[in-house]
Short mmCIF file of N, CA and C in Angstrom, two decimals:
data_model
loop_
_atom_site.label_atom_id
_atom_site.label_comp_id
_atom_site.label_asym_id
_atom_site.label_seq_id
_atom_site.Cartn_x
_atom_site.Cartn_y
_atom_site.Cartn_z
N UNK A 1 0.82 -1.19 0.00
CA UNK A 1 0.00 0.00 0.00
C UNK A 1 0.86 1.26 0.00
N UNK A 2 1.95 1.39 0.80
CA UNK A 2 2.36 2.12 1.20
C UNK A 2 3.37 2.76 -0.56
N UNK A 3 3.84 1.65 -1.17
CA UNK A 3 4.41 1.87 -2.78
C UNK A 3 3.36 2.33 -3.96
N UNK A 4 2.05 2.10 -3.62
CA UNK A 4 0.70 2.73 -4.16
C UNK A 4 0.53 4.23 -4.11
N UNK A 5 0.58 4.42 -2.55
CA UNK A 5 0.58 5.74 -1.78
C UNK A 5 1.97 6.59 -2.75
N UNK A 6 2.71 6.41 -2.61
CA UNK A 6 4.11 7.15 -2.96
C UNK A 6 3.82 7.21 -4.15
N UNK A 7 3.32 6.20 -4.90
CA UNK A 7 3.45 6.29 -6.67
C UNK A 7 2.47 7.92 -7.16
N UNK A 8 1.14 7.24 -5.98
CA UNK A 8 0.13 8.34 -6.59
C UNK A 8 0.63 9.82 -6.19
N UNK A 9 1.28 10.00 -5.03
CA UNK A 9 2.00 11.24 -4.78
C UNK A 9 2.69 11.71 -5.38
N UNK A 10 4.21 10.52 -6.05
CA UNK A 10 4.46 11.57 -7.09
C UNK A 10 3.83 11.70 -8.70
N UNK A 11 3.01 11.29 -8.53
CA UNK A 11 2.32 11.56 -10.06
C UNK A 11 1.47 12.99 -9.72
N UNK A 12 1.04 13.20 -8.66
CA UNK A 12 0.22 14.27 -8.18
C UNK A 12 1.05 15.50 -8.50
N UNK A 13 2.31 14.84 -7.94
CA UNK A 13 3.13 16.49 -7.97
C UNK A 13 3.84 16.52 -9.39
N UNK A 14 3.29 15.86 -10.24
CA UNK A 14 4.24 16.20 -11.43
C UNK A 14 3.07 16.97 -12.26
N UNK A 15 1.88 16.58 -11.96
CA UNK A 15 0.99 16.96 -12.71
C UNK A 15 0.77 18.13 -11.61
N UNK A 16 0.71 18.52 -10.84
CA UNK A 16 0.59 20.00 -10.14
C UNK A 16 1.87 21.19 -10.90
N UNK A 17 2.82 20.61 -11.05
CA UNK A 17 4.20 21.50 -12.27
C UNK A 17 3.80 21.56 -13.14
N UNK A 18 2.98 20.56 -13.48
CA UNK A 18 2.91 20.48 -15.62
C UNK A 18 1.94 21.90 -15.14
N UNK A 19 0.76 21.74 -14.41
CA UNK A 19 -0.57 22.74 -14.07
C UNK A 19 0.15 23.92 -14.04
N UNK A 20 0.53 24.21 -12.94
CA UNK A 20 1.45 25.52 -12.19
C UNK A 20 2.32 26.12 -13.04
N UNK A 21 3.61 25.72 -13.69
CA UNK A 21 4.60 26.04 -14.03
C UNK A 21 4.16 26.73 -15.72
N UNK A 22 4.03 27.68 -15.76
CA UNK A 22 3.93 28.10 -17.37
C UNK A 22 4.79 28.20 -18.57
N UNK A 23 4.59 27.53 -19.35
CA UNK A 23 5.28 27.18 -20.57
C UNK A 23 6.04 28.13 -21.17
N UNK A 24 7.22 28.03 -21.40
CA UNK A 24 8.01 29.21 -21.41
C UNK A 24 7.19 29.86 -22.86
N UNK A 25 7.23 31.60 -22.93
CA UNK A 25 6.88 31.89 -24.31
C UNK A 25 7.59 31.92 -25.34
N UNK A 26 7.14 32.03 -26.55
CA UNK A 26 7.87 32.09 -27.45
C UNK A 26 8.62 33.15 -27.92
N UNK A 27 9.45 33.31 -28.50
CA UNK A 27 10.44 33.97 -28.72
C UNK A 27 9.74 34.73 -29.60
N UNK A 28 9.47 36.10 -28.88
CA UNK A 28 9.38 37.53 -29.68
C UNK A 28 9.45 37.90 -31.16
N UNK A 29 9.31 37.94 -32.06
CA UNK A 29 10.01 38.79 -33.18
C UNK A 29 9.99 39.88 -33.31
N UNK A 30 11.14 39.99 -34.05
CA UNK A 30 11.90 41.62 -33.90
C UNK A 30 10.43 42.69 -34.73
N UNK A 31 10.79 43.83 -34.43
CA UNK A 31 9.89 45.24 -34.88
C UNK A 31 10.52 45.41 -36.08
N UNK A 32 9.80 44.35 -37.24
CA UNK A 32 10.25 45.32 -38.71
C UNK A 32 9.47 46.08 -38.81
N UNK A 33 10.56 47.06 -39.77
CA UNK A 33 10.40 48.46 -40.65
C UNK A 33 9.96 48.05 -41.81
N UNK A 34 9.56 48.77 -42.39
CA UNK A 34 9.76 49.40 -44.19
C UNK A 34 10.80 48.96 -44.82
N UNK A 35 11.82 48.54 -45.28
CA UNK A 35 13.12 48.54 -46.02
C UNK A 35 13.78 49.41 -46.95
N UNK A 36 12.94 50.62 -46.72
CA UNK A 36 13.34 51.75 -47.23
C UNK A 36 13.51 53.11 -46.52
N UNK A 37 14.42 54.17 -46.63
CA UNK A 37 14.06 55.36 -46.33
C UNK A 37 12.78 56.15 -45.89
N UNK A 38 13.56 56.70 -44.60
CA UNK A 38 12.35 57.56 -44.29
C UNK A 38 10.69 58.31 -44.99
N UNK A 39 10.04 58.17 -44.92
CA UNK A 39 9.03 59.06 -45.98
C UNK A 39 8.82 58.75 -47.29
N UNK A 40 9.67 57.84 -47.63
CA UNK A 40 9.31 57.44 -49.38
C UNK A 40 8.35 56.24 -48.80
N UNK A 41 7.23 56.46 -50.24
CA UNK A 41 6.00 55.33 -50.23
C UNK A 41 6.26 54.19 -51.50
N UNK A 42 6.02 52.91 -50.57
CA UNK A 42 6.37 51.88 -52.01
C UNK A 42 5.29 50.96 -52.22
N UNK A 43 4.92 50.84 -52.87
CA UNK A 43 3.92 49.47 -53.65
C UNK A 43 4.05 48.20 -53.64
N UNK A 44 3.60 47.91 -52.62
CA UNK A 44 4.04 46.13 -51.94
C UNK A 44 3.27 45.47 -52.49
N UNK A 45 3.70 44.32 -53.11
CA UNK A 45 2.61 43.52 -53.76
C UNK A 45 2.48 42.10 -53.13
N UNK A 46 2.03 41.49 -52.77
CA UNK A 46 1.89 40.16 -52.71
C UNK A 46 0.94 38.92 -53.40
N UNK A 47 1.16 37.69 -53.68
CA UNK A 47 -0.01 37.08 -54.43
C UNK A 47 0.21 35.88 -54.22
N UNK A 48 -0.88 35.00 -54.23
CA UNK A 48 -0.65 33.51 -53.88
C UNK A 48 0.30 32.54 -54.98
N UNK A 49 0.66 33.11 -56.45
CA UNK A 49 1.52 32.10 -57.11
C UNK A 49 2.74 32.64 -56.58
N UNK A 50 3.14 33.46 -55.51
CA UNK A 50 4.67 33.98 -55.33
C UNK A 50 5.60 32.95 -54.96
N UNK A 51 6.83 32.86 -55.36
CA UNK A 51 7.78 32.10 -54.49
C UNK A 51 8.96 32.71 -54.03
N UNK A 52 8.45 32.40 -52.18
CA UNK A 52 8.09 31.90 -51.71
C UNK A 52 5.97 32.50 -51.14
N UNK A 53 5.32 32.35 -51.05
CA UNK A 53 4.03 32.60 -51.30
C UNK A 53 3.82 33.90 -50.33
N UNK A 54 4.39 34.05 -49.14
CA UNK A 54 4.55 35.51 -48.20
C UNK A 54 5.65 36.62 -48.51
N UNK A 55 6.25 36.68 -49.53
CA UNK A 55 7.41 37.23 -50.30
C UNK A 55 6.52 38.63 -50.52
N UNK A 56 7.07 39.69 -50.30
CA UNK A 56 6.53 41.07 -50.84
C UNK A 56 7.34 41.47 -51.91
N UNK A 57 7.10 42.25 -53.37
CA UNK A 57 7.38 42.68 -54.49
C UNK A 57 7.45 44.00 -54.44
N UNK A 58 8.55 45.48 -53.71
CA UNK A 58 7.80 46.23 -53.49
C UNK A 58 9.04 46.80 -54.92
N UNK A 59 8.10 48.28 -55.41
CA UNK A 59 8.06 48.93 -56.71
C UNK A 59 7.93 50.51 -56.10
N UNK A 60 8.59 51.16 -56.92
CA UNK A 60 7.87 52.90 -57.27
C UNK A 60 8.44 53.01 -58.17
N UNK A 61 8.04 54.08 -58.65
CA UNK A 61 8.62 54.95 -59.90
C UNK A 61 10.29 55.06 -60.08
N UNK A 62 10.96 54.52 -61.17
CA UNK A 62 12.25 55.38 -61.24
C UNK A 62 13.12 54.51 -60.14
N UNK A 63 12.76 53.24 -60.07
CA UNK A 63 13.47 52.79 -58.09
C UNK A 63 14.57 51.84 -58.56
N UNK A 64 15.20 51.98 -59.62
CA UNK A 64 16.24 51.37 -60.03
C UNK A 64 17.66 52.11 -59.51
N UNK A 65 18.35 51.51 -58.15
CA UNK A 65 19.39 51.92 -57.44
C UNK A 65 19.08 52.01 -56.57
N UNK A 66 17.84 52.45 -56.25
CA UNK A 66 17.42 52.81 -54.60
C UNK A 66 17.92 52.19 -53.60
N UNK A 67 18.34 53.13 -52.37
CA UNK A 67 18.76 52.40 -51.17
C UNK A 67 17.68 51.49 -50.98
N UNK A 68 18.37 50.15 -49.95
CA UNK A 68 17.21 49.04 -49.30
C UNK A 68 17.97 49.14 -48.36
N UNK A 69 17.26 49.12 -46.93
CA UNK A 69 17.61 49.04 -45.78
C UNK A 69 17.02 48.26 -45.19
N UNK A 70 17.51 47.71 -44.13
CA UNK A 70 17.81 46.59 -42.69
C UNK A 70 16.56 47.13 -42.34
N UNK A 71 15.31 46.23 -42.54
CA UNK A 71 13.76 46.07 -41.59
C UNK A 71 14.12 46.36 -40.13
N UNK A 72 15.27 45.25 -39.50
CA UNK A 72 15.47 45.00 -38.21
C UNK A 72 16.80 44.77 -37.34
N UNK A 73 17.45 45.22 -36.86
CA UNK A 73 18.42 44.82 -35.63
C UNK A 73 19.28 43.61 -36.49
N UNK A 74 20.64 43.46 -36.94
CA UNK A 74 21.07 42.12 -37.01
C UNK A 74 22.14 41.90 -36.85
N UNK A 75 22.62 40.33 -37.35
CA UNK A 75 23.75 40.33 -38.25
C UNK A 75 23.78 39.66 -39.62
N UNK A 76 24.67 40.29 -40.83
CA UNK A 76 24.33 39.90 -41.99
C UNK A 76 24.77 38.73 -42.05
N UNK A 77 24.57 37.37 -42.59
CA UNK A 77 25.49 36.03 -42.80
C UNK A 77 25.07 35.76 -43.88
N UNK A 78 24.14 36.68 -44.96
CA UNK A 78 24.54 35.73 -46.56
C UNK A 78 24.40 36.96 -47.43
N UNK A 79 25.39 37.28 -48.30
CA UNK A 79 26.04 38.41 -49.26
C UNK A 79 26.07 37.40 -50.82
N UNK A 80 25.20 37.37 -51.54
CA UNK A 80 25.57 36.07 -52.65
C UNK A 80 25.38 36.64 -53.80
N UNK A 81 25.76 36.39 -55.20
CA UNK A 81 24.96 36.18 -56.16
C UNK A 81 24.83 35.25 -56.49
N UNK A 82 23.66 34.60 -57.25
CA UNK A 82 22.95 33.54 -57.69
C UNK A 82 23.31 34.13 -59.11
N UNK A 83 23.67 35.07 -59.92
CA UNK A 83 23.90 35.16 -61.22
C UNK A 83 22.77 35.90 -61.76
N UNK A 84 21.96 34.88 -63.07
CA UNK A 84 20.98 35.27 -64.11
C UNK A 84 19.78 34.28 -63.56
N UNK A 85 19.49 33.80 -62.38
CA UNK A 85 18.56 32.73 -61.50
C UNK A 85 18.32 33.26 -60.18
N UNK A 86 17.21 32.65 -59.96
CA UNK A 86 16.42 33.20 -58.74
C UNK A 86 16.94 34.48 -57.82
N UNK A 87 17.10 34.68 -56.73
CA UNK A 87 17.41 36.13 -55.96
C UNK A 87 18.38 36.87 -56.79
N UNK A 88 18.98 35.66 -57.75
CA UNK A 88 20.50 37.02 -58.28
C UNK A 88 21.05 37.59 -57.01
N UNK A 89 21.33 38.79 -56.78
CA UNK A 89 22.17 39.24 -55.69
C UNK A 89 21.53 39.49 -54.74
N UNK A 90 21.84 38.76 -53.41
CA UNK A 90 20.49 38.63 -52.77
C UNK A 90 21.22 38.79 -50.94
N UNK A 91 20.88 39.68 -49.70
CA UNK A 91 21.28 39.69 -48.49
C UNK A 91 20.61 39.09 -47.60
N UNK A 92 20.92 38.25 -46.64
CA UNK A 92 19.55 37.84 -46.01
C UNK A 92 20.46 38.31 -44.40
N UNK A 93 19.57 38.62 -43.21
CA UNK A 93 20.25 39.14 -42.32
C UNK A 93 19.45 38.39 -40.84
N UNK A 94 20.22 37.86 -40.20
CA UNK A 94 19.52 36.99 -38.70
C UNK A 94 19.39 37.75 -37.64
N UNK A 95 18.67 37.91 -37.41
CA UNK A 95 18.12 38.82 -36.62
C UNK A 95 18.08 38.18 -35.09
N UNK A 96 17.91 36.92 -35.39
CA UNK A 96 18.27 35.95 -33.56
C UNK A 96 16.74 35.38 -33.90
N UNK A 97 16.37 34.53 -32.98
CA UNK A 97 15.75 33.80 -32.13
C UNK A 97 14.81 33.17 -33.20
N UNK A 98 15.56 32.46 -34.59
CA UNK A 98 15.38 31.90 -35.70
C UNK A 98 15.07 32.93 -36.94
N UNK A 99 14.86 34.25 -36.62
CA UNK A 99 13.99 35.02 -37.03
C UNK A 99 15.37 35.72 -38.61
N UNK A 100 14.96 35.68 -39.73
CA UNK A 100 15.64 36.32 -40.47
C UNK A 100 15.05 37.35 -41.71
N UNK A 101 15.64 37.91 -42.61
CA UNK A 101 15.07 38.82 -43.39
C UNK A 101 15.93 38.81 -44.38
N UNK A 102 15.37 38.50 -46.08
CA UNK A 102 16.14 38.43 -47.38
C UNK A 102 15.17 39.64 -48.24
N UNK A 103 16.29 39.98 -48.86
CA UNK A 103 16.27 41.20 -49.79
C UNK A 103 17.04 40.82 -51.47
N UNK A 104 16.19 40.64 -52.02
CA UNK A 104 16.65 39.93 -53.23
C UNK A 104 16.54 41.00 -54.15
N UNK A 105 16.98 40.61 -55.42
CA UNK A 105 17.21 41.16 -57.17
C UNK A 105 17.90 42.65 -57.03
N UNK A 106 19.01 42.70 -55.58
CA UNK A 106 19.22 43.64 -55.71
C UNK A 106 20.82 43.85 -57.03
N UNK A 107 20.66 45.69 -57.61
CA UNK A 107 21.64 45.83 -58.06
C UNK A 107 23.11 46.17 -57.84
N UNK A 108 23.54 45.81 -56.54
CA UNK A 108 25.18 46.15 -55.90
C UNK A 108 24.62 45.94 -54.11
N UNK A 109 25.46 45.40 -53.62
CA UNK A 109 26.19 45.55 -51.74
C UNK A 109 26.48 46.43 -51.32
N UNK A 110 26.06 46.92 -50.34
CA UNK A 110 26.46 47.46 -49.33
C UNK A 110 26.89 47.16 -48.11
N UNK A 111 26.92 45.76 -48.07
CA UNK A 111 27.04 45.13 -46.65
C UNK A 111 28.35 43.91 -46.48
N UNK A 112 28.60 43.54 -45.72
CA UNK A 112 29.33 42.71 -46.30
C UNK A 112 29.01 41.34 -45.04
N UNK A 113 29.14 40.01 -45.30
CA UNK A 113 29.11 39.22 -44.36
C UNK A 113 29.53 39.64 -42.89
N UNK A 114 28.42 39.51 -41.46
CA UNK A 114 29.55 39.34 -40.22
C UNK A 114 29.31 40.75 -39.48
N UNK A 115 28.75 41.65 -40.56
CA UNK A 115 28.21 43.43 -40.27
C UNK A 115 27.06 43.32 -39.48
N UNK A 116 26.96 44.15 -38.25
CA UNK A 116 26.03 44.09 -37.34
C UNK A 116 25.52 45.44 -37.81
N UNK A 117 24.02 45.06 -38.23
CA UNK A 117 23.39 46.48 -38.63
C UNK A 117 22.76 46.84 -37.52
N UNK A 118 21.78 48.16 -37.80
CA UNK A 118 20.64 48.51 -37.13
C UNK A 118 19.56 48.45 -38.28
N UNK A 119 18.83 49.24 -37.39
CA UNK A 119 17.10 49.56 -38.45
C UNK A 119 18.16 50.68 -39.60
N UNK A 120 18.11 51.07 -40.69
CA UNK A 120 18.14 51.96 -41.77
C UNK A 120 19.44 51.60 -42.11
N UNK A 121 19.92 51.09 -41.78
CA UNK A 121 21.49 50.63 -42.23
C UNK A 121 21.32 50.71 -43.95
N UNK A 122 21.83 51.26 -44.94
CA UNK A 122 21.57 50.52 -46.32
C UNK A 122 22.31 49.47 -45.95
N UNK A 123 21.45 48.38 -46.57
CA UNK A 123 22.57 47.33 -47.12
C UNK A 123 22.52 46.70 -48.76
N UNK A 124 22.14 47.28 -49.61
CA UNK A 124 22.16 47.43 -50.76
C UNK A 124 21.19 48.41 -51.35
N UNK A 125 20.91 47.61 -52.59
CA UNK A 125 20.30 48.84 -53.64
C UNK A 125 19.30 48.29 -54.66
N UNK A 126 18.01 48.61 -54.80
CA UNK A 126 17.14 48.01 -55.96
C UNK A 126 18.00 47.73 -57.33
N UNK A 127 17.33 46.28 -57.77
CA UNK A 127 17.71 46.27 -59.06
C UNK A 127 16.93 45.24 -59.96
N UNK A 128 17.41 44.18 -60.60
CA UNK A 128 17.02 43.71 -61.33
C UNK A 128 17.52 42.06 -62.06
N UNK A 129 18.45 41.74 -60.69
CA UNK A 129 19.26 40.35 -60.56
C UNK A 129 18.30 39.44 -60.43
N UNK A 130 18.95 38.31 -61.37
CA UNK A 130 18.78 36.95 -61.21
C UNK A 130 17.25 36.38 -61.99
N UNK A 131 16.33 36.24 -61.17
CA UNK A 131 15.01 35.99 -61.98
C UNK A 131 14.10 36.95 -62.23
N UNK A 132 14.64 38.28 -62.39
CA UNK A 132 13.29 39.34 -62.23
C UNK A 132 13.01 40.06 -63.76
N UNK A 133 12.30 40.66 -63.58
CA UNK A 133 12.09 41.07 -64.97
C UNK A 133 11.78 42.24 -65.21
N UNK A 134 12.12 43.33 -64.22
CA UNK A 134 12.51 44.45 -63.66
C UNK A 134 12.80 45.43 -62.40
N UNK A 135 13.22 46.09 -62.35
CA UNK A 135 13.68 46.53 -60.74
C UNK A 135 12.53 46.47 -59.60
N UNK A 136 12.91 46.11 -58.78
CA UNK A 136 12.00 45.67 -57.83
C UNK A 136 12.92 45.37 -56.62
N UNK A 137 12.35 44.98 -55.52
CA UNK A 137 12.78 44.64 -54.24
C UNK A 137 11.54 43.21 -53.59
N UNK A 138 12.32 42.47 -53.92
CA UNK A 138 11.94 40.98 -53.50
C UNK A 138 12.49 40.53 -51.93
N UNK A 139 11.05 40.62 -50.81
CA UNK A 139 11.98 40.88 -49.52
C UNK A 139 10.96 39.78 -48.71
N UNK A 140 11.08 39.12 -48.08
CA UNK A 140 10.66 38.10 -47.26
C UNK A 140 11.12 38.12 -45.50
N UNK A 141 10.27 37.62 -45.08
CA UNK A 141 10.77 37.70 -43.43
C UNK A 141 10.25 35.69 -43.25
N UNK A 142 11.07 35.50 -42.29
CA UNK A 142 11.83 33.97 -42.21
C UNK A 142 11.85 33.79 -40.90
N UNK A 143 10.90 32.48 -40.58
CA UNK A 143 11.21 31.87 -39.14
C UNK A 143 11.36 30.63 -38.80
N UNK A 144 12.55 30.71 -38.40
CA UNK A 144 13.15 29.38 -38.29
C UNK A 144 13.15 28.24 -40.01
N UNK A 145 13.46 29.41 -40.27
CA UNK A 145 13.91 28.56 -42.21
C UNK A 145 12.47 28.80 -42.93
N UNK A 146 11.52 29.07 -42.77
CA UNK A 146 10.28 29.09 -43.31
C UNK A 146 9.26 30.72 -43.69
N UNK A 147 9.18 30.77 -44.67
CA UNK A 147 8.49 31.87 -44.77
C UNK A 147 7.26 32.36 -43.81
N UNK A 148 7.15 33.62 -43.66
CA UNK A 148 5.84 34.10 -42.46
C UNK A 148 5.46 34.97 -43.34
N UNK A 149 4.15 35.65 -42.97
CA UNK A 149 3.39 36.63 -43.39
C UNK A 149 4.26 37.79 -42.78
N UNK A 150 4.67 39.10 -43.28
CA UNK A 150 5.46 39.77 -42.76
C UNK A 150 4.45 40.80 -42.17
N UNK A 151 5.25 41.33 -41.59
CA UNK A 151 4.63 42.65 -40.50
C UNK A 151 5.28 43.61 -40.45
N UNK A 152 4.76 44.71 -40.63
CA UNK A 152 5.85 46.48 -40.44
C UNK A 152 5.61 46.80 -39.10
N UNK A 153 6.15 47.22 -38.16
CA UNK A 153 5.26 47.86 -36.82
C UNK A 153 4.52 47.03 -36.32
N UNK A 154 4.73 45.87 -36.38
CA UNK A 154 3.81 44.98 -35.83
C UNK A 154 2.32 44.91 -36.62
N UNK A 155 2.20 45.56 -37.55
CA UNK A 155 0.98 45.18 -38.67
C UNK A 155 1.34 44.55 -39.48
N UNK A 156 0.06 43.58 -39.63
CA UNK A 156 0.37 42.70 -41.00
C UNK A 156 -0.01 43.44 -42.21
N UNK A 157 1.08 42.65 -43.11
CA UNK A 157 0.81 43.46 -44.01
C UNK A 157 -0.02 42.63 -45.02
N UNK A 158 -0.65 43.34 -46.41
CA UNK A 158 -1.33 43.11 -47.09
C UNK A 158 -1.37 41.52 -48.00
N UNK A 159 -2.36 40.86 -47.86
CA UNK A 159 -2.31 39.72 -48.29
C UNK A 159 -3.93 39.46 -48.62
N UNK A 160 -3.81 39.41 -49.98
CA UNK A 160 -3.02 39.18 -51.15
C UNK A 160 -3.44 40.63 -51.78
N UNK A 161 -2.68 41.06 -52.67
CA UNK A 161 -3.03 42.18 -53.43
C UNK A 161 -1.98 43.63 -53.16
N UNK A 162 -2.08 44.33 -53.17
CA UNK A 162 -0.97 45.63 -53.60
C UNK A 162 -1.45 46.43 -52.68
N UNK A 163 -0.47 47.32 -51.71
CA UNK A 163 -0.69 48.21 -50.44
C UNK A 163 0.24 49.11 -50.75
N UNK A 164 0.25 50.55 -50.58
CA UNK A 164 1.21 51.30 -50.50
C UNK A 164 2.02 51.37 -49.34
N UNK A 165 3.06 51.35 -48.66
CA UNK A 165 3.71 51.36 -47.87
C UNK A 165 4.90 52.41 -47.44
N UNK A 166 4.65 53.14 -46.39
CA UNK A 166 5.39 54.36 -45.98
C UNK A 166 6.53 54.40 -44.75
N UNK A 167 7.44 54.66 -44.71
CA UNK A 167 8.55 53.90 -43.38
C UNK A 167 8.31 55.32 -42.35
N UNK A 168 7.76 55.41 -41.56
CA UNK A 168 7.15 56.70 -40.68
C UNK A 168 8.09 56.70 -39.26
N UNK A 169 8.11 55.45 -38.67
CA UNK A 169 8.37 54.78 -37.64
C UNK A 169 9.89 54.98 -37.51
N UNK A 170 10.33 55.39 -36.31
CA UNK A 170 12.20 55.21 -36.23
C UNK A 170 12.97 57.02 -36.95
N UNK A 171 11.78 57.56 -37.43
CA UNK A 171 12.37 58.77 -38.55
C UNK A 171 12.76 59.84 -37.94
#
């Protein structure tokens, strides 16, 4: 009886921890920005044949060179070109706690592997690398290897269809 007694006691108290003890939370993600300069407005597009399918397309007028800047807090660890195929010249930057951010078809670096940015850092420049079929900014946010619906300020952004987008925040 007495090995009955003890068993059910400690099953009591493991299930009083599982009850009590709260599950640690999940790891935050960082406060993206805009990826552009202060006050300029850009034309974010998104659509369900995209790849990867939460990928934003953003556009304005004339935006061939344009600075692209660091959404969020990082460090950079991929500076590549892919050539005349997919991202072409493409930065992606880890931001921690799985959380990352790629900036594709750009036309030249600004960054180089190992660079700890902030928010507005340029780290390159609109262009027209690899699979695109004109200047644009192909930019995705990444968790834990997998595409997410991205967020500026903690708003989600537009899905599916075309939003203008203004970097107000941080200015």
């Amino acid at each position: 009886m007495r090995f009955r007694v003890a068993t059910l006691g400690t099953v009591g108290v493991m299930l009083a921890a599982t009850v009590l003890v709260p599950a640690s939370p999940a790891a935050a993600a960082p406060t993206f920005r805009v990826p552009f300069p202060c006050n300029q407005t850009w034309s974010g597009q998104t659509r369900t044949n995209h790849s990867p399918q939460y990928a934003i397309d953003f556009n304005r007028a004339n935006d061939q060179g344009d600075p692209v800047k660091a959404s969020a807090p990082g460090t950079v660890d991929v500076v590549a070109n892919l050539g005349d195929t997919s991202y072409g010249r493409y930065v992606r930057i880890n931001h921690g706690n799985g959380y990352t951010t790629y900036y594709a078809h750009l036309s030249g670096f600004n960054t180089s592997v190992g660079a700890s940015v902030g928010y507005g850092k340029t780290i390159g420049y609109v262009g027209t690398s690899g699979g695109s079929t004109g200047p644009h900014l192909h930019y995705e946010q990444r968790h834990n290897g997998s595409a997410v619906k991205a967020r500026f300020n903690g708003n989600l952004a537009l899905y599916f269809g075309t939003k203008n987008y203004t970097r107000t925040v941080g200015c």
